Amino acid sequence: MAELIDVPPSVVSNLLLGACPERAPEFEVFWERFEPRFALKQDDAGLAISARGNKVSWMHKTFAHDWVVTFAGFKALVAYGPHVLFGEACSGEISAQALGDDEGLGAAETELDALLYFAKQIQLVSDLASLDWPPEVPRPGTSREALATIEDKVCFDIACLAAAATFLHEFRHVQFAAEGNAPTVPADEEQACDDFSRTMLLEMVDAYASSAGEVTDRVASKRVIGLASAALSIAQAESQCIASAVQDTHPPTRERFVRLVLKADVADNATCWSYTACLLIALLRHGARLPQQVQFASPKHLCQQLVALL
């Protein structure tokens, strides 16, 4: 059995407190009651992160993959954001013709596809060091202060929120194991864990915004973007080539987006929906599943229609 390296609980605690500081009292109770432990596994093929009893373990590759997917998500915003914004303001639609007429789209999609391909290579190899890291993406673990561009800092924040969403999902598994009340159907447990992750990040966001002097909708929208990035990472990790291996234990990608993102109680025209729409267009374009025309009444409505096509 591969050796596990213990990870100090403070690493995860600090991440979660940074993502949703208003939950600090609940996290303290959770730590005392369930005594979660964390461990790093040796890199191998795949991207496993799992909770067994009170121990959550993952590989270095797991979050390296999600980090790269976050940067790919920003490339999706660059590629498709103008079309989404134009649809919101003018046409009320996303059309294949407009995408085809965009002379700059090819170069933007090339950058996007390159990062998604690299993320796939992270999944496939057994040693992250065997890959040549793309120079345009900072290494995971780089401090926010050391990042040179606004784009990199935005991606850092999104990646941290996405990682927090992942750990909150695993925390619900730990809680189920300790209380012995997990759903009997594995996919139902996964859905409950997704609901828990979304709720923990969003349910008390107004309390945090009020205490911090921030705008509630803006804070909530940023957290939804983190959840959307987590859903995109899941979609990439559980891609079509391994979908059959997880279909009996994990919900389909469509359901992950619904539970993590679409159930968020955020205004229909919030920025997060425009960002999420770009991620969804990227998934659909990559799978050649985007129809000739998608009409929509609001950014959230667009996301709902795109998710239905996954």
Short mmCIF file of C-alpha atoms in Angstrom, two decimals:
data_model
loop_
_atom_site.label_atom_id
_atom_site.label_comp_id
_atom_site.label_asym_id
_atom_site.label_seq_id
_atom_site.Cartn_x
_atom_site.Cartn_y
_atom_site.Cartn_z
CA MET A 1 0.00 0.00 0.00
CA ALA A 2 1.31 3.44 -0.94
CA GLU A 3 2.55 5.55 1.92
CA LEU A 4 0.32 8.41 3.09
CA ILE A 5 1.86 11.69 4.19
CA ASP A 6 -0.10 13.49 6.89
CA VAL A 7 -1.25 16.99 6.02
CA PRO A 8 -1.63 19.46 8.91
CA PRO A 9 -5.33 20.17 9.51
CA SER A 10 -4.53 23.88 9.50
CA VAL A 11 -3.91 23.69 5.73
CA VAL A 12 -7.51 22.73 5.09
CA SER A 13 -8.89 24.86 7.93
CA ASN A 14 -7.23 28.02 6.58
CA LEU A 15 -8.56 27.32 3.09
CA LEU A 16 -12.12 26.90 4.34
CA LEU A 17 -11.99 29.94 6.61
CA GLY A 18 -10.75 32.00 3.68
CA ALA A 19 -13.62 30.78 1.53
CA CYS A 20 -16.47 31.20 4.03
CA PRO A 21 -15.26 32.81 7.27
CA GLU A 22 -18.84 33.17 8.54
CA ARG A 23 -18.84 29.39 9.08
CA ALA A 24 -15.98 29.48 11.60
CA PRO A 25 -18.12 28.38 14.61
CA GLU A 26 -19.48 25.42 12.64
CA PHE A 27 -16.03 24.38 11.49
CA GLU A 28 -14.83 24.44 15.10
CA VAL A 29 -17.66 22.12 16.13
CA PHE A 30 -17.01 19.88 13.14
CA TRP A 31 -13.32 19.55 14.04
CA GLU A 32 -14.11 18.70 17.64
CA ARG A 33 -16.86 16.22 16.86
CA PHE A 34 -15.51 14.36 13.85
CA GLU A 35 -11.73 14.88 14.20
CA PRO A 36 -11.03 14.91 10.44
CA ARG A 37 -7.57 13.87 9.30
CA PHE A 38 -5.88 14.66 6.00
CA ALA A 39 -3.25 12.85 3.99
CA LEU A 40 -1.40 13.14 0.70
CA LYS A 41 -1.13 9.99 -1.39
CA GLN A 42 1.64 9.18 -3.82
CA ASP A 43 0.84 10.35 -7.33
CA ASP A 44 -0.56 7.71 -9.65
CA ALA A 45 -2.83 7.55 -12.66
CA GLY A 46 -6.18 9.21 -12.00
CA LEU A 47 -7.21 12.10 -9.80
CA ALA A 48 -8.65 10.40 -6.74
CA ILE A 49 -9.75 12.31 -3.68
CA SER A 50 -11.70 10.30 -1.14
CA ALA A 51 -13.00 10.20 2.40
CA ARG A 52 -12.66 6.96 4.33
CA GLY A 53 -14.03 7.26 7.82
CA ASN A 54 -12.61 10.53 9.14
CA LYS A 55 -9.60 10.64 6.79
CA VAL A 56 -9.63 12.64 3.56
CA SER A 57 -6.79 11.80 1.17
CA TRP A 58 -5.77 13.03 -2.23
CA MET A 59 -2.82 13.20 -4.60
CA HIS A 60 -0.74 16.25 -5.43
CA LYS A 61 -2.04 15.81 -8.98
CA THR A 62 -5.65 16.18 -7.82
CA PHE A 63 -5.48 19.89 -7.15
CA ALA A 64 -2.83 20.52 -9.80
CA HIS A 65 -5.45 19.33 -12.29
CA ASP A 66 -8.14 21.56 -10.79
CA TRP A 67 -5.74 24.51 -10.75
CA VAL A 68 -5.08 24.13 -14.50
CA VAL A 69 -8.80 23.71 -15.20
CA THR A 70 -9.43 27.02 -13.41
CA PHE A 71 -7.02 28.77 -15.77
CA ALA A 72 -8.69 27.01 -18.70
CA GLY A 73 -12.01 28.34 -17.42
CA PHE A 74 -10.69 31.87 -17.64
CA LYS A 75 -9.65 31.15 -21.24
CA ALA A 76 -13.25 30.08 -21.87
CA LEU A 77 -14.35 33.49 -20.57
CA VAL A 78 -11.98 35.19 -23.03
CA ALA A 79 -13.22 33.02 -25.89
CA TYR A 80 -16.97 33.08 -25.33
CA GLY A 81 -17.54 36.01 -22.97
CA PRO A 82 -18.08 38.56 -25.78
CA HIS A 83 -20.73 36.32 -27.34
CA VAL A 84 -22.52 35.83 -24.02
CA LEU A 85 -22.43 39.55 -23.27
CA PHE A 86 -23.67 40.42 -26.76
CA GLY A 87 -26.48 37.90 -26.36
CA GLU A 88 -27.45 39.42 -23.01
CA ALA A 89 -27.45 42.97 -24.33
CA CYS A 90 -28.69 42.61 -27.91
CA SER A 91 -29.59 39.37 -29.60
CA GLY A 92 -30.92 37.17 -26.80
CA GLU A 93 -29.15 34.18 -28.28
CA ILE A 94 -25.90 32.31 -28.75
CA SER A 95 -25.55 31.15 -32.34
CA ALA A 96 -23.12 28.84 -34.10
CA GLN A 97 -23.04 31.29 -36.98
CA ALA A 98 -21.85 34.15 -34.78
CA LEU A 99 -19.19 31.91 -33.24
CA GLY A 100 -18.08 30.85 -36.72
CA ASP A 101 -17.86 34.47 -37.89
CA ASP A 102 -15.62 35.44 -34.96
CA GLU A 103 -12.15 35.64 -36.52
CA GLY A 104 -10.44 35.75 -33.14
CA LEU A 105 -12.23 32.75 -31.70
CA GLY A 106 -9.90 30.18 -33.23
CA ALA A 107 -6.83 31.50 -31.43
CA ALA A 108 -8.72 31.82 -28.14
CA GLU A 109 -10.05 28.26 -28.40
CA THR A 110 -6.57 26.98 -29.21
CA GLU A 111 -5.30 28.38 -25.90
CA LEU A 112 -8.31 26.94 -24.08
CA ASP A 113 -7.95 23.50 -25.68
CA ALA A 114 -4.23 23.42 -24.89
CA LEU A 115 -4.89 23.84 -21.17
CA LEU A 116 -7.72 21.29 -21.16
CA TYR A 117 -5.43 18.86 -22.94
CA PHE A 118 -2.72 19.44 -20.36
CA ALA A 119 -5.25 18.87 -17.58
CA LYS A 120 -6.11 15.56 -19.22
CA GLN A 121 -2.42 14.61 -19.29
CA ILE A 122 -2.22 15.31 -15.55
CA GLN A 123 -5.01 12.80 -15.10
CA LEU A 124 -3.32 10.13 -17.21
CA VAL A 125 0.28 10.20 -15.99
CA SER A 126 1.49 8.61 -12.77
CA ASP A 127 4.08 11.31 -12.08
CA LEU A 128 3.35 15.02 -12.43
CA ALA A 129 7.07 15.72 -12.80
CA SER A 130 7.05 13.87 -16.12
CA LEU A 131 5.06 16.69 -17.73
CA ASP A 132 6.39 20.01 -19.02
CA TRP A 133 4.41 22.62 -17.13
CA PRO A 134 2.82 25.26 -19.44
CA PRO A 135 4.71 28.54 -19.01
CA GLU A 136 1.54 30.65 -19.06
CA VAL A 137 0.17 28.98 -15.92
CA PRO A 138 1.80 29.64 -12.52
CA ARG A 139 2.73 26.56 -10.54
CA PRO A 140 0.26 25.40 -7.90
CA GLY A 141 1.37 26.64 -4.51
CA THR A 142 2.53 30.02 -5.81
CA SER A 143 1.48 32.69 -3.34
CA ARG A 144 -1.11 35.20 -4.46
CA GLU A 145 1.30 38.06 -3.77
CA ALA A 146 3.85 36.54 -6.15
CA LEU A 147 1.44 36.49 -9.09
CA ALA A 148 2.15 39.16 -11.66
CA THR A 149 -1.19 39.69 -13.42
CA ILE A 150 -4.78 40.37 -12.47
CA GLU A 151 -5.84 37.29 -14.48
CA ASP A 152 -3.54 35.08 -12.41
CA LYS A 153 -4.84 36.54 -9.14
CA VAL A 154 -8.46 36.09 -10.21
CA CYS A 155 -7.72 32.46 -11.11
CA PHE A 156 -5.98 31.99 -7.75
CA ASP A 157 -9.11 33.16 -5.92
CA ILE A 158 -11.40 30.97 -8.03
CA ALA A 159 -9.15 27.93 -7.56
CA CYS A 160 -9.18 28.41 -3.78
CA LEU A 161 -12.98 28.61 -3.74
CA ALA A 162 -13.21 25.52 -5.94
CA ALA A 163 -10.85 23.64 -3.63
CA ALA A 164 -12.93 24.70 -0.63
CA ALA A 165 -16.04 23.37 -2.38
CA THR A 166 -14.26 20.05 -2.90
CA PHE A 167 -13.25 19.75 0.75
CA LEU A 168 -16.74 20.67 1.92
CA HIS A 169 -18.08 17.86 -0.26
CA GLU A 170 -15.66 15.43 1.39
CA PHE A 171 -16.57 16.75 4.84
CA ARG A 172 -20.15 15.64 4.28
CA HIS A 173 -18.85 12.15 3.50
CA VAL A 174 -16.94 12.23 6.81
CA GLN A 175 -20.09 13.31 8.64
CA PHE A 176 -22.17 10.58 7.02
CA ALA A 177 -19.58 7.96 8.01
CA ALA A 178 -19.45 9.14 11.63
CA GLU A 179 -23.23 9.31 12.03
CA GLY A 180 -23.92 6.12 10.10
CA ASN A 181 -26.77 7.68 8.13
CA ALA A 182 -25.43 7.85 4.59
CA PRO A 183 -27.96 7.27 1.78
CA THR A 184 -27.99 3.66 0.66
CA VAL A 185 -27.53 4.66 -2.99
CA PRO A 186 -23.97 5.98 -3.59
CA ALA A 187 -25.08 8.52 -6.20
CA ASP A 188 -27.60 9.93 -3.71
CA GLU A 189 -24.79 10.42 -1.20
CA GLU A 190 -22.76 12.27 -3.82
CA GLN A 191 -25.69 14.57 -4.53
CA ALA A 192 -26.18 15.24 -0.83
CA CYS A 193 -22.49 16.14 -0.54
CA ASP A 194 -22.79 18.54 -3.48
CA ASP A 195 -25.81 20.16 -1.83
CA PHE A 196 -23.87 20.50 1.42
CA SER A 197 -20.92 22.14 -0.35
CA ARG A 198 -23.13 24.69 -2.11
CA THR A 199 -25.15 25.43 1.01
CA MET A 200 -22.11 25.94 3.20
CA LEU A 201 -20.64 28.45 0.77
CA LEU A 202 -23.84 30.37 0.06
CA GLU A 203 -26.47 30.05 2.78
CA MET A 204 -24.92 32.60 5.18
CA VAL A 205 -23.18 34.79 2.63
CA ASP A 206 -25.33 37.78 3.60
CA ALA A 207 -24.05 37.58 7.19
CA TYR A 208 -20.46 37.68 5.99
CA ALA A 209 -21.09 40.49 3.51
CA SER A 210 -22.81 42.59 6.18
CA SER A 211 -19.98 42.15 8.68
CA ALA A 212 -17.30 42.79 6.05
CA GLY A 213 -19.02 45.79 4.46
CA GLU A 214 -19.29 44.06 1.08
CA VAL A 215 -22.16 43.68 -1.38
CA THR A 216 -23.95 40.37 -0.79
CA ASP A 217 -24.71 39.66 -4.45
CA ARG A 218 -21.09 40.29 -5.41
CA VAL A 219 -19.74 37.92 -2.76
CA ALA A 220 -22.30 35.26 -3.63
CA SER A 221 -21.54 35.57 -7.33
CA LYS A 222 -17.83 35.06 -6.73
CA ARG A 223 -18.51 31.94 -4.68
CA VAL A 224 -20.80 30.55 -7.38
CA ILE A 225 -17.97 31.02 -9.86
CA GLY A 226 -15.82 28.89 -7.53
CA LEU A 227 -18.53 26.23 -7.47
CA ALA A 228 -18.80 26.35 -11.27
CA SER A 229 -15.05 25.87 -11.56
CA ALA A 230 -15.31 22.85 -9.25
CA ALA A 231 -18.07 21.44 -11.47
CA LEU A 232 -15.92 21.99 -14.56
CA SER A 233 -13.05 20.13 -12.88
CA ILE A 234 -15.39 17.23 -12.13
CA ALA A 235 -16.58 17.24 -15.74
CA GLN A 236 -12.99 17.02 -16.96
CA ALA A 237 -11.98 14.38 -14.44
CA GLU A 238 -15.07 12.25 -15.10
CA SER A 239 -14.99 12.70 -18.85
CA GLN A 240 -16.65 10.41 -21.34
CA CYS A 241 -13.73 7.96 -21.40
CA ILE A 242 -14.33 6.95 -17.77
CA ALA A 243 -18.02 7.82 -17.45
CA SER A 244 -19.02 4.15 -17.46
CA ALA A 245 -16.71 3.46 -14.51
CA VAL A 246 -18.50 5.95 -12.24
CA GLN A 247 -22.06 5.88 -13.57
CA ASP A 248 -23.26 3.61 -10.76
CA THR A 249 -21.70 5.63 -7.96
CA HIS A 250 -21.59 9.25 -9.18
CA PRO A 251 -24.23 11.52 -10.73
CA PRO A 252 -23.72 12.61 -14.35
CA THR A 253 -22.02 15.92 -15.15
CA ARG A 254 -25.39 17.54 -15.77
CA GLU A 255 -26.54 16.76 -12.24
CA ARG A 256 -23.26 18.00 -10.72
CA PHE A 257 -23.78 21.40 -12.35
CA VAL A 258 -27.39 21.48 -11.18
CA ARG A 259 -26.54 20.64 -7.56
CA LEU A 260 -23.38 22.70 -7.22
CA VAL A 261 -24.31 25.70 -9.34
CA LEU A 262 -27.82 26.07 -10.73
CA LYS A 263 -29.51 25.62 -7.34
CA ALA A 264 -27.67 28.72 -6.09
CA ASP A 265 -30.09 31.45 -5.05
CA VAL A 266 -28.40 34.30 -6.88
CA ALA A 267 -29.94 36.93 -9.15
CA ASP A 268 -30.62 35.72 -12.69
CA ASN A 269 -28.40 38.45 -14.15
CA ALA A 270 -25.47 38.00 -11.73
CA THR A 271 -21.96 37.90 -13.16
CA CYS A 272 -21.51 34.29 -12.11
CA TRP A 273 -24.05 33.09 -14.68
CA SER A 274 -22.20 34.74 -17.56
CA TYR A 275 -18.96 33.11 -16.37
CA THR A 276 -20.65 29.74 -15.92
CA ALA A 277 -22.19 29.99 -19.38
CA CYS A 278 -18.71 30.31 -20.87
CA LEU A 279 -17.59 27.14 -19.07
CA LEU A 280 -20.64 25.28 -20.33
CA ILE A 281 -20.16 26.49 -23.91
CA ALA A 282 -16.58 25.20 -23.71
CA LEU A 283 -17.80 21.77 -22.61
CA LEU A 284 -20.45 21.64 -25.32
CA ARG A 285 -18.16 22.90 -28.07
CA HIS A 286 -15.53 20.36 -27.09
CA GLY A 287 -18.11 17.59 -27.33
CA ALA A 288 -19.66 18.99 -30.55
CA ARG A 289 -22.99 19.29 -28.73
CA LEU A 290 -23.70 23.02 -28.93
CA PRO A 291 -26.79 23.52 -31.15
CA GLN A 292 -27.01 26.03 -33.95
CA GLN A 293 -28.90 28.46 -31.76
CA VAL A 294 -29.68 28.86 -28.05
CA GLN A 295 -32.13 31.61 -27.14
CA PHE A 296 -32.32 32.86 -23.57
CA ALA A 297 -34.05 35.44 -21.40
CA SER A 298 -31.32 35.91 -18.78
CA PRO A 299 -27.78 34.69 -18.08
CA LYS A 300 -29.09 32.08 -15.62
CA HIS A 301 -31.67 30.92 -18.15
CA LEU A 302 -28.82 30.45 -20.62
CA CYS A 303 -26.96 28.31 -18.10
CA GLN A 304 -30.05 26.22 -17.45
CA GLN A 305 -30.45 25.51 -21.15
CA LEU A 306 -26.77 24.72 -21.62
CA VAL A 307 -26.70 22.36 -18.64
CA ALA A 308 -29.67 20.49 -20.12
CA LEU A 309 -27.53 19.81 -23.20
CA LEU A 310 -24.66 18.19 -21.30
#
